[in-house]
């Protein structure tokens, strides 16, 4: 889901869901993103991210379009910024992260069918992609390349304090009123190896908030019906 709205300090653009086209839930493609972004070329922009990642091609295109902006771009990471979504976040001039959210980096992956020559071409392409992704992280953090590639190989999940300590983000935000806009149940489709579900389940989720609001409305309706029935 991509949503753009104006505020007193400029504009806000929400990237909630998978990057690129997908059959799974909410998605944000480069085409959709650039159509929104072009409306605010010279306006300060805040980009809110809650995403498990997705297409490297769409993600890198989105990141490059942010880098080409002249006005300041600020990123706020809600509950999750994983995989290619981290490249979008780091394309912004300032990166903020809620204290109970997660930031994940890993090696690029792909599905391929074919003979050994075609498979080797994919391996070579993935190796190039890993180095490109690593360079973005290195430019932000100053971490040596060998260490960065190892962090990616290990599929490293950082909490906000770890991400700030490593230099991936600039500021940590108070999470008291933060509501996750991405359903953590959907992350299972990505087949990540080290998802810290124990931390994800403790984050207030929009799905749970909406359910609670619906339950509260039903209780209010029941209370009104009881008043009518007994003439209260």
CSV table of C-alpha atoms in Angstrom, one decimal:
chain,number,residue,atom,x,y,z
A,1,UNK,CA,0.0,0.0,0.0
A,2,UNK,CA,1.3,3.4,-0.9
A,3,UNK,CA,-0.4,6.5,0.4
A,4,UNK,CA,0.6,10.2,0.1
A,5,UNK,CA,-0.7,13.0,2.3
A,6,UNK,CA,0.2,16.6,3.0
A,7,UNK,CA,1.2,17.9,6.4
A,8,UNK,CA,2.4,21.2,7.9
A,9,UNK,CA,6.1,20.4,7.3
A,10,UNK,CA,5.8,19.1,3.7
A,11,UNK,CA,4.4,15.7,2.8
A,12,UNK,CA,4.3,12.1,4.0
A,13,UNK,CA,4.5,9.0,1.9
A,14,UNK,CA,3.7,5.6,3.3
A,15,UNK,CA,5.4,2.4,2.1
A,16,UNK,CA,3.4,-0.3,3.8
A,17,UNK,CA,3.8,-3.9,2.5
A,18,UNK,CA,5.9,-5.8,0.0
A,19,UNK,CA,8.1,-4.0,-2.5
A,20,UNK,CA,7.2,-4.8,-6.1
A,21,UNK,CA,4.2,-6.6,-7.6
A,22,UNK,CA,2.9,-9.5,-5.7
A,23,UNK,CA,-0.2,-11.6,-5.1
A,24,UNK,CA,0.4,-11.4,-1.3
A,25,UNK,CA,-1.3,-8.5,0.5
A,26,UNK,CA,-0.4,-4.9,0.0
A,27,UNK,CA,2.5,-4.0,-2.4
A,28,UNK,CA,4.4,-0.9,-3.5
A,29,UNK,CA,5.8,-1.0,-7.1
A,30,UNK,CA,8.4,1.5,-8.5
A,31,UNK,CA,5.7,2.7,-11.0
A,32,UNK,CA,3.3,3.5,-8.2
A,33,UNK,CA,5.9,5.2,-6.1
A,34,UNK,CA,7.4,7.5,-8.8
A,35,UNK,CA,3.9,8.7,-9.7
A,36,UNK,CA,3.4,9.9,-6.2
A,37,UNK,CA,7.0,11.1,-5.7
A,38,UNK,CA,6.9,13.3,-8.8
A,39,UNK,CA,4.2,15.5,-7.2
A,40,UNK,CA,6.6,16.7,-4.5
A,41,UNK,CA,10.0,17.1,-6.1
A,42,UNK,CA,10.9,20.2,-4.2
A,43,UNK,CA,9.0,19.6,-1.0
A,44,UNK,CA,10.4,18.1,2.3
A,45,UNK,CA,9.2,14.5,2.4
A,46,UNK,CA,8.8,12.0,5.2
A,47,UNK,CA,8.7,8.4,4.1
A,48,UNK,CA,7.2,5.9,6.5
A,49,UNK,CA,8.3,2.3,6.0
A,50,UNK,CA,6.8,-0.9,7.2
A,51,UNK,CA,7.9,-3.6,4.8
A,52,UNK,CA,9.4,-7.2,4.7
A,53,UNK,CA,11.3,-6.4,1.5
A,54,UNK,CA,10.5,-7.8,-2.0
A,55,UNK,CA,11.9,-7.0,-5.5
A,56,UNK,CA,15.5,-5.8,-5.6
A,57,UNK,CA,14.8,-4.1,-8.9
A,58,UNK,CA,11.8,-2.1,-7.7
A,59,UNK,CA,13.5,-1.4,-4.4
A,60,UNK,CA,16.7,-0.1,-6.0
A,61,UNK,CA,14.7,2.0,-8.4
A,62,UNK,CA,12.7,3.5,-5.6
A,63,UNK,CA,16.0,4.2,-3.6
A,64,UNK,CA,17.6,5.9,-6.6
A,65,UNK,CA,14.6,8.1,-7.2
A,66,UNK,CA,14.8,9.2,-3.5
A,67,UNK,CA,18.5,10.0,-3.9
A,68,UNK,CA,17.8,12.2,-6.8
A,69,UNK,CA,15.5,14.5,-4.8
A,70,UNK,CA,16.7,18.0,-4.0
A,71,UNK,CA,14.5,18.6,-0.9
A,72,UNK,CA,15.2,16.7,2.4
A,73,UNK,CA,13.8,13.2,2.7
A,74,UNK,CA,13.3,11.7,6.2
A,75,UNK,CA,12.5,8.0,6.8
A,76,UNK,CA,10.6,6.7,9.8
A,77,UNK,CA,10.8,2.9,10.2
A,78,UNK,CA,7.6,1.5,11.8
A,79,UNK,CA,7.7,-2.2,12.9
A,80,UNK,CA,9.8,-3.7,10.2
A,81,UNK,CA,12.4,-2.7,7.6
A,82,UNK,CA,13.8,-5.8,6.0
A,83,UNK,CA,15.8,-6.9,2.9
A,84,UNK,CA,15.5,-4.4,0.0
A,85,UNK,CA,13.3,-2.1,2.1
A,86,UNK,CA,16.5,-1.2,4.0
A,87,UNK,CA,18.0,0.2,0.8
A,88,UNK,CA,15.0,2.5,0.5
A,89,UNK,CA,15.4,3.7,4.1
A,90,UNK,CA,19.1,4.4,3.7
A,91,UNK,CA,18.5,6.4,0.5
A,92,UNK,CA,16.9,9.1,2.7
A,93,UNK,CA,18.8,11.9,4.3
A,94,UNK,CA,17.8,11.0,7.8
A,95,UNK,CA,16.7,7.6,9.1
A,96,UNK,CA,14.6,7.3,12.3
A,97,UNK,CA,13.4,4.0,13.8
A,98,UNK,CA,10.8,3.2,16.5
A,99,UNK,CA,12.4,1.7,19.5
A,100,UNK,CA,10.5,-1.6,19.2
A,101,UNK,CA,11.0,-2.1,15.4
A,102,UNK,CA,13.4,-4.4,13.5
A,103,UNK,CA,15.9,-3.9,10.7
A,104,UNK,CA,17.2,-6.9,8.7
A,105,UNK,CA,19.9,-7.3,6.1
A,106,UNK,CA,20.8,-10.4,4.1
A,107,UNK,CA,22.3,-11.7,0.9
A,108,UNK,CA,20.2,-11.4,-2.3
A,109,UNK,CA,18.3,-14.4,-3.4
A,110,UNK,CA,16.6,-15.7,-6.6
A,111,UNK,CA,14.7,-18.6,-8.0
A,112,UNK,CA,16.1,-20.0,-11.2
A,113,UNK,CA,15.6,-23.0,-13.6
A,114,UNK,CA,18.1,-24.2,-16.2
A,115,UNK,CA,21.4,-25.8,-16.9
A,116,UNK,CA,24.7,-25.2,-15.1
A,117,UNK,CA,25.6,-22.3,-17.4
A,118,UNK,CA,22.3,-20.5,-16.6
A,119,UNK,CA,22.7,-21.3,-12.9
A,120,UNK,CA,26.2,-19.8,-12.9
A,121,UNK,CA,25.0,-16.6,-14.6
A,122,UNK,CA,22.5,-16.3,-11.7
A,123,UNK,CA,25.2,-16.9,-9.1
A,124,UNK,CA,27.4,-14.2,-10.7
A,125,UNK,CA,24.5,-11.8,-10.8
A,126,UNK,CA,23.7,-12.4,-7.2
A,127,UNK,CA,27.3,-11.8,-6.3
A,128,UNK,CA,27.2,-8.4,-8.0
A,129,UNK,CA,23.9,-7.6,-6.3
A,130,UNK,CA,25.4,-8.4,-2.9
A,131,UNK,CA,28.3,-6.1,-3.4
A,132,UNK,CA,26.0,-3.3,-4.6
A,133,UNK,CA,23.8,-3.7,-1.5
A,134,UNK,CA,26.8,-3.9,0.8
A,135,UNK,CA,28.2,-0.7,-0.6
A,136,UNK,CA,25.1,1.2,0.4
A,137,UNK,CA,25.3,-0.1,3.9
A,138,UNK,CA,29.0,0.7,4.1
A,139,UNK,CA,28.5,4.2,2.9
A,140,UNK,CA,26.0,4.8,5.7
A,141,UNK,CA,27.8,3.0,8.5
A,142,UNK,CA,31.5,3.0,7.7
A,143,UNK,CA,31.7,-0.8,8.5
A,144,UNK,CA,34.4,-2.7,6.6
A,145,UNK,CA,33.2,-4.7,3.5
A,146,UNK,CA,34.2,-8.1,4.8
A,147,UNK,CA,32.3,-7.5,8.1
A,148,UNK,CA,29.3,-6.2,6.2
A,149,UNK,CA,29.1,-9.1,3.8
A,150,UNK,CA,29.3,-11.5,6.8
A,151,UNK,CA,26.4,-9.7,8.5
A,152,UNK,CA,24.4,-10.1,5.3
A,153,UNK,CA,25.4,-13.8,5.0
A,154,UNK,CA,24.2,-14.3,8.6
A,155,UNK,CA,20.8,-12.7,7.9
A,156,UNK,CA,21.2,-10.2,10.7
A,157,UNK,CA,18.2,-8.8,12.5
A,158,UNK,CA,18.9,-5.6,14.4
A,159,UNK,CA,16.7,-4.0,17.0
A,160,UNK,CA,16.6,-0.1,17.0
A,161,UNK,CA,19.5,0.2,19.5
A,162,UNK,CA,21.7,-2.2,17.6
A,163,UNK,CA,20.9,-0.6,14.3
A,164,UNK,CA,21.8,2.8,15.7
A,165,UNK,CA,25.0,1.5,17.3
A,166,UNK,CA,26.1,0.0,13.9
A,167,UNK,CA,25.3,3.3,12.2
A,168,UNK,CA,22.4,2.2,10.0
A,169,UNK,CA,20.0,4.7,11.5
A,170,UNK,CA,20.3,8.2,13.0
A,171,UNK,CA,17.6,8.4,15.7
A,172,UNK,CA,15.4,6.2,17.8
A,173,UNK,CA,11.7,7.2,18.2
A,174,UNK,CA,9.5,6.5,21.2
A,175,UNK,CA,7.3,3.6,20.3
A,176,UNK,CA,4.5,4.3,22.8
A,177,UNK,CA,1.9,5.2,20.1
A,178,UNK,CA,3.4,3.3,17.2
A,179,UNK,CA,1.1,0.8,15.4
A,180,UNK,CA,2.6,-1.7,12.9
A,181,UNK,CA,1.0,-1.4,9.5
A,182,UNK,CA,2.4,-4.7,8.2
A,183,UNK,CA,0.9,-8.0,9.3
A,184,UNK,CA,3.9,-10.1,10.7
A,185,UNK,CA,2.0,-13.3,9.7
A,186,UNK,CA,2.7,-12.5,6.0
A,187,UNK,CA,6.5,-12.5,6.5
A,188,UNK,CA,6.4,-16.4,6.5
A,189,UNK,CA,6.2,-16.4,2.7
A,190,UNK,CA,9.7,-14.9,2.4
A,191,UNK,CA,11.3,-18.0,3.9
A,192,UNK,CA,13.7,-16.0,6.1
A,193,UNK,CA,15.8,-18.2,8.3
A,194,UNK,CA,16.1,-16.2,11.5
A,195,UNK,CA,12.8,-14.2,12.0
A,196,UNK,CA,12.5,-13.2,15.7
A,197,UNK,CA,8.8,-13.9,15.9
A,198,UNK,CA,9.0,-13.4,19.7
A,199,UNK,CA,9.8,-9.7,19.1
A,200,UNK,CA,7.3,-9.2,16.3
A,201,UNK,CA,4.4,-10.6,18.2
A,202,UNK,CA,4.9,-8.0,20.9
A,203,UNK,CA,4.4,-5.1,18.5
A,204,UNK,CA,0.9,-3.5,18.4
A,205,UNK,CA,-0.5,-4.4,14.9
A,206,UNK,CA,-3.1,-2.5,12.9
A,207,UNK,CA,-5.0,-5.7,12.4
A,208,UNK,CA,-5.3,-6.2,16.2
A,209,UNK,CA,-6.2,-2.6,16.7
A,210,UNK,CA,-9.0,-2.8,14.1
A,211,UNK,CA,-10.3,-6.0,15.7
A,212,UNK,CA,-10.3,-4.3,19.1
A,213,UNK,CA,-12.2,-1.3,17.7
A,214,UNK,CA,-14.7,-3.7,16.1
A,215,UNK,CA,-15.2,-5.6,19.4
A,216,UNK,CA,-15.6,-2.3,21.3
A,217,UNK,CA,-18.3,-1.2,18.8
A,218,UNK,CA,-20.1,-4.4,19.3
A,219,UNK,CA,-20.1,-4.0,23.0
A,220,UNK,CA,-21.5,-0.5,22.6
A,221,UNK,CA,-24.2,-1.8,20.4
A,222,UNK,CA,-25.1,-4.6,22.9
A,223,UNK,CA,-25.2,-2.0,25.7
A,224,UNK,CA,-27.6,0.2,23.7
A,225,UNK,CA,-29.9,-2.8,22.9
A,226,UNK,CA,-30.0,-3.7,26.6
A,227,UNK,CA,-31.1,-0.2,27.4
A,228,UNK,CA,-33.8,-0.2,24.8
A,229,UNK,CA,-35.0,-3.7,25.9
A,230,UNK,CA,-35.3,-2.7,29.5
A,231,UNK,CA,-36.4,0.9,29.0
A,232,UNK,CA,-33.2,2.2,30.7
